mmCIF file of C-alpha atoms in Angstrom:
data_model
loop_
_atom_site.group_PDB
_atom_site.id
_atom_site.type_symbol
_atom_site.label_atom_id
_atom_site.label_comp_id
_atom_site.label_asym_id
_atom_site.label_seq_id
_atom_site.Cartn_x
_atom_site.Cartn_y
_atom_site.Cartn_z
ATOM 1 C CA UNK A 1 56.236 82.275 149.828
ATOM 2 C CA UNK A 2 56.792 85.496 148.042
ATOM 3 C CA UNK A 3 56.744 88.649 149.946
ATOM 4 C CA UNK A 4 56.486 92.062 148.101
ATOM 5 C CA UNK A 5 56.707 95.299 149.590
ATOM 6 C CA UNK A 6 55.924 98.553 147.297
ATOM 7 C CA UNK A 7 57.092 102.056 147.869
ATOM 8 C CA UNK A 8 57.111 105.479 146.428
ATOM 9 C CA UNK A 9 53.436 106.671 146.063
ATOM 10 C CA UNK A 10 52.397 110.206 146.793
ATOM 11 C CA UNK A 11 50.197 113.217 145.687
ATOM 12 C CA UNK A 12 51.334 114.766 142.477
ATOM 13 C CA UNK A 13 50.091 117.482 140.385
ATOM 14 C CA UNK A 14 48.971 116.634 136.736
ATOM 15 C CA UNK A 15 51.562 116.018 134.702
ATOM 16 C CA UNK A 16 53.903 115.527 137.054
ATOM 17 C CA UNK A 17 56.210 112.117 137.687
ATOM 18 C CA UNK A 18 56.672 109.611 140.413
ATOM 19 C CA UNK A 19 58.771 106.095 140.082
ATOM 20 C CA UNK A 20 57.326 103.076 141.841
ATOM 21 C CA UNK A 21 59.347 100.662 143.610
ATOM 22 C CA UNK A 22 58.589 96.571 144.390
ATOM 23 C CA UNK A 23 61.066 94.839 146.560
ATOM 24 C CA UNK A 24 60.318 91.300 146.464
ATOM 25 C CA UNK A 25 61.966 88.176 148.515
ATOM 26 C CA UNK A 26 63.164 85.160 147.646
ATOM 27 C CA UNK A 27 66.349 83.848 145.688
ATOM 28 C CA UNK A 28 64.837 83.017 142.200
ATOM 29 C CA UNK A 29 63.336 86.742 141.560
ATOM 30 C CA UNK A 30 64.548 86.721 138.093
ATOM 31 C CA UNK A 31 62.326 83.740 137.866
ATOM 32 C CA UNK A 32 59.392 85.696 138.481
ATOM 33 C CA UNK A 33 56.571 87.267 136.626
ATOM 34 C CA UNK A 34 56.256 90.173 137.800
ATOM 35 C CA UNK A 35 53.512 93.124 136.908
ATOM 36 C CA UNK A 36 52.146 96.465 138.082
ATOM 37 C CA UNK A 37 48.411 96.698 138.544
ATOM 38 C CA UNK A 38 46.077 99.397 140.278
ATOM 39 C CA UNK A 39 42.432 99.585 141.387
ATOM 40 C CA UNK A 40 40.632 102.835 141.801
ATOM 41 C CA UNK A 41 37.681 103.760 144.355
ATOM 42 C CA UNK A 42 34.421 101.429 142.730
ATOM 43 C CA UNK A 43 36.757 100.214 140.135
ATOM 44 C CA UNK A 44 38.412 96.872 139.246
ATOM 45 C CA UNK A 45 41.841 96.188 139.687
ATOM 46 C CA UNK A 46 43.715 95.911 136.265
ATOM 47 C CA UNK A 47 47.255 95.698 134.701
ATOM 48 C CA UNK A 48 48.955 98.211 134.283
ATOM 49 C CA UNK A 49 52.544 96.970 132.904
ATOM 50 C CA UNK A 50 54.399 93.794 133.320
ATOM 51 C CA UNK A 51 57.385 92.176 132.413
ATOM 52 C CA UNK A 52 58.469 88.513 132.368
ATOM 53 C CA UNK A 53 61.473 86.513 132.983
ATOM 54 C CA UNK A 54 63.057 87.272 129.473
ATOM 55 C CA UNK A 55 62.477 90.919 130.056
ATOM 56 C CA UNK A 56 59.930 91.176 127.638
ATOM 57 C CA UNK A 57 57.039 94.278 128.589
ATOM 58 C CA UNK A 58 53.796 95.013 128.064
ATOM 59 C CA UNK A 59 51.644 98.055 128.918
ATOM 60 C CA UNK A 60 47.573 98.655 128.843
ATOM 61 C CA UNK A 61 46.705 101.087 126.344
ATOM 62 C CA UNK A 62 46.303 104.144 128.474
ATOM 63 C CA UNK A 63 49.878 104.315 130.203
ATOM 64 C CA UNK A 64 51.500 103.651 126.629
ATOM 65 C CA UNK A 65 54.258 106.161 126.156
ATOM 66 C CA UNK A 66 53.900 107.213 129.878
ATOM 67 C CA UNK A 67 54.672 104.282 131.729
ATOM 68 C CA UNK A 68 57.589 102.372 131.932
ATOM 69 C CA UNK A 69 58.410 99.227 133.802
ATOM 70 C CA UNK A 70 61.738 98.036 134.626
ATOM 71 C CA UNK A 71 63.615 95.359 136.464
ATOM 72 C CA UNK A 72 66.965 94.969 139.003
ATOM 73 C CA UNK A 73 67.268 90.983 139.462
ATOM 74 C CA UNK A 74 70.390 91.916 141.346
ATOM 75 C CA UNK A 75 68.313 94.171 143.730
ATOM 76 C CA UNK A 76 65.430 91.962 143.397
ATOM 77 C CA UNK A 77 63.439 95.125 142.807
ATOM 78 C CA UNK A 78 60.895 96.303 140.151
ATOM 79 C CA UNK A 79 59.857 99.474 138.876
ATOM 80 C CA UNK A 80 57.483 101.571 137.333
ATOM 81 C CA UNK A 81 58.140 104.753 136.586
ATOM 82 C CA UNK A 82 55.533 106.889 135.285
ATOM 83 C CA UNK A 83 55.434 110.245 133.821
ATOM 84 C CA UNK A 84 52.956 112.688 132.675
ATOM 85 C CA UNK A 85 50.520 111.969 135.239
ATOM 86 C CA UNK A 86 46.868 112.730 135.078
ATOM 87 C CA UNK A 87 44.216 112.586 137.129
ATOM 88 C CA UNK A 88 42.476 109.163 135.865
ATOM 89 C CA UNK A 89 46.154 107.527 136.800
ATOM 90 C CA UNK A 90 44.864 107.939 140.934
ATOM 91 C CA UNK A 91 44.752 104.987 142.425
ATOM 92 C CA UNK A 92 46.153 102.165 144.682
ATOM 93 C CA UNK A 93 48.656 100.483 142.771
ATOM 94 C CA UNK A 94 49.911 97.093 143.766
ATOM 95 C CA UNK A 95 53.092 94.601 142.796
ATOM 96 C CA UNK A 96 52.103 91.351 141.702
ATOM 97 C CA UNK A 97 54.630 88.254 142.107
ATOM 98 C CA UNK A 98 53.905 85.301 139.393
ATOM 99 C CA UNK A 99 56.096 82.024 140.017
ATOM 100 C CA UNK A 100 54.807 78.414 139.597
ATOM 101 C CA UNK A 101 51.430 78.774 139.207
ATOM 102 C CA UNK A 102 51.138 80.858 142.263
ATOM 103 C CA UNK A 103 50.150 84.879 142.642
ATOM 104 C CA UNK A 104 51.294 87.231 145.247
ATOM 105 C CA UNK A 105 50.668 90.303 146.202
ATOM 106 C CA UNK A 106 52.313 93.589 147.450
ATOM 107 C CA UNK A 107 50.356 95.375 150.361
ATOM 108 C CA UNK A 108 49.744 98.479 147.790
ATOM 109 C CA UNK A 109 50.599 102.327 147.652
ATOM 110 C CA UNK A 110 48.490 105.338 146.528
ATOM 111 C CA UNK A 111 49.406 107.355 143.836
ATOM 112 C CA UNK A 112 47.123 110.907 143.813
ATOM 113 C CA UNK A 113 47.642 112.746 140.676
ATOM 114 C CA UNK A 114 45.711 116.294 141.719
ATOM 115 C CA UNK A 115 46.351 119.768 141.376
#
């Protein structure tokens, strides 16, 4: 069992920057998959960056440039830190954990991006 626990959401004007943080348990976290998603009021959720074991990255097209993800296998941690915020970036964002065939998921934290 994974467990994942996001922080560092917040209201933020347009423009503006704010770095997300996953802490996730377990020993073998460099082991894990691990990717940023977000869902926003009568949307689906979808990815947002990830970035697997080799440290490899990938980013959907409308954070590209803006977004960057970022791993701390000594701190077990993962980040995304994302800057130029606009409005269409509000939403709940959530940590995903990917090890042996099985997901988990972070609780989620809301990023506002409103002047």
């Amino acid at each position: 069992q994974v467990q994942l626990v996001e922080s560092g959401g917040g209201l933020v004007q347009p423009g503006g920057s704010l770095r997300l943080s996953c802490a996730a348990s377990g020993s073998r976290f460099s082991n894990y998959i691990m990717g940023w998603y977000r869902q926003a009021p009568g949307k689906e959720r979808e990815l947002v960056a990830g970035t697997t074991r080799g440290g490899g990255t990938n980013y959907a097209d409308s954070v590209k440039g803006r977004f960057t993800i970022s791993r701390d296998n000594a701190k077990n941690t993962v980040y995304l830190q994302m800057n130029s915020l606009k409005p269409e970036d509000t939403a709940v964002y959530y940590c995903k954990a990917s090890y042996l065939g099985y997901d988990y998921w972070g609780q989620g934290t809301q990023v506002t991006v409103s002047s």
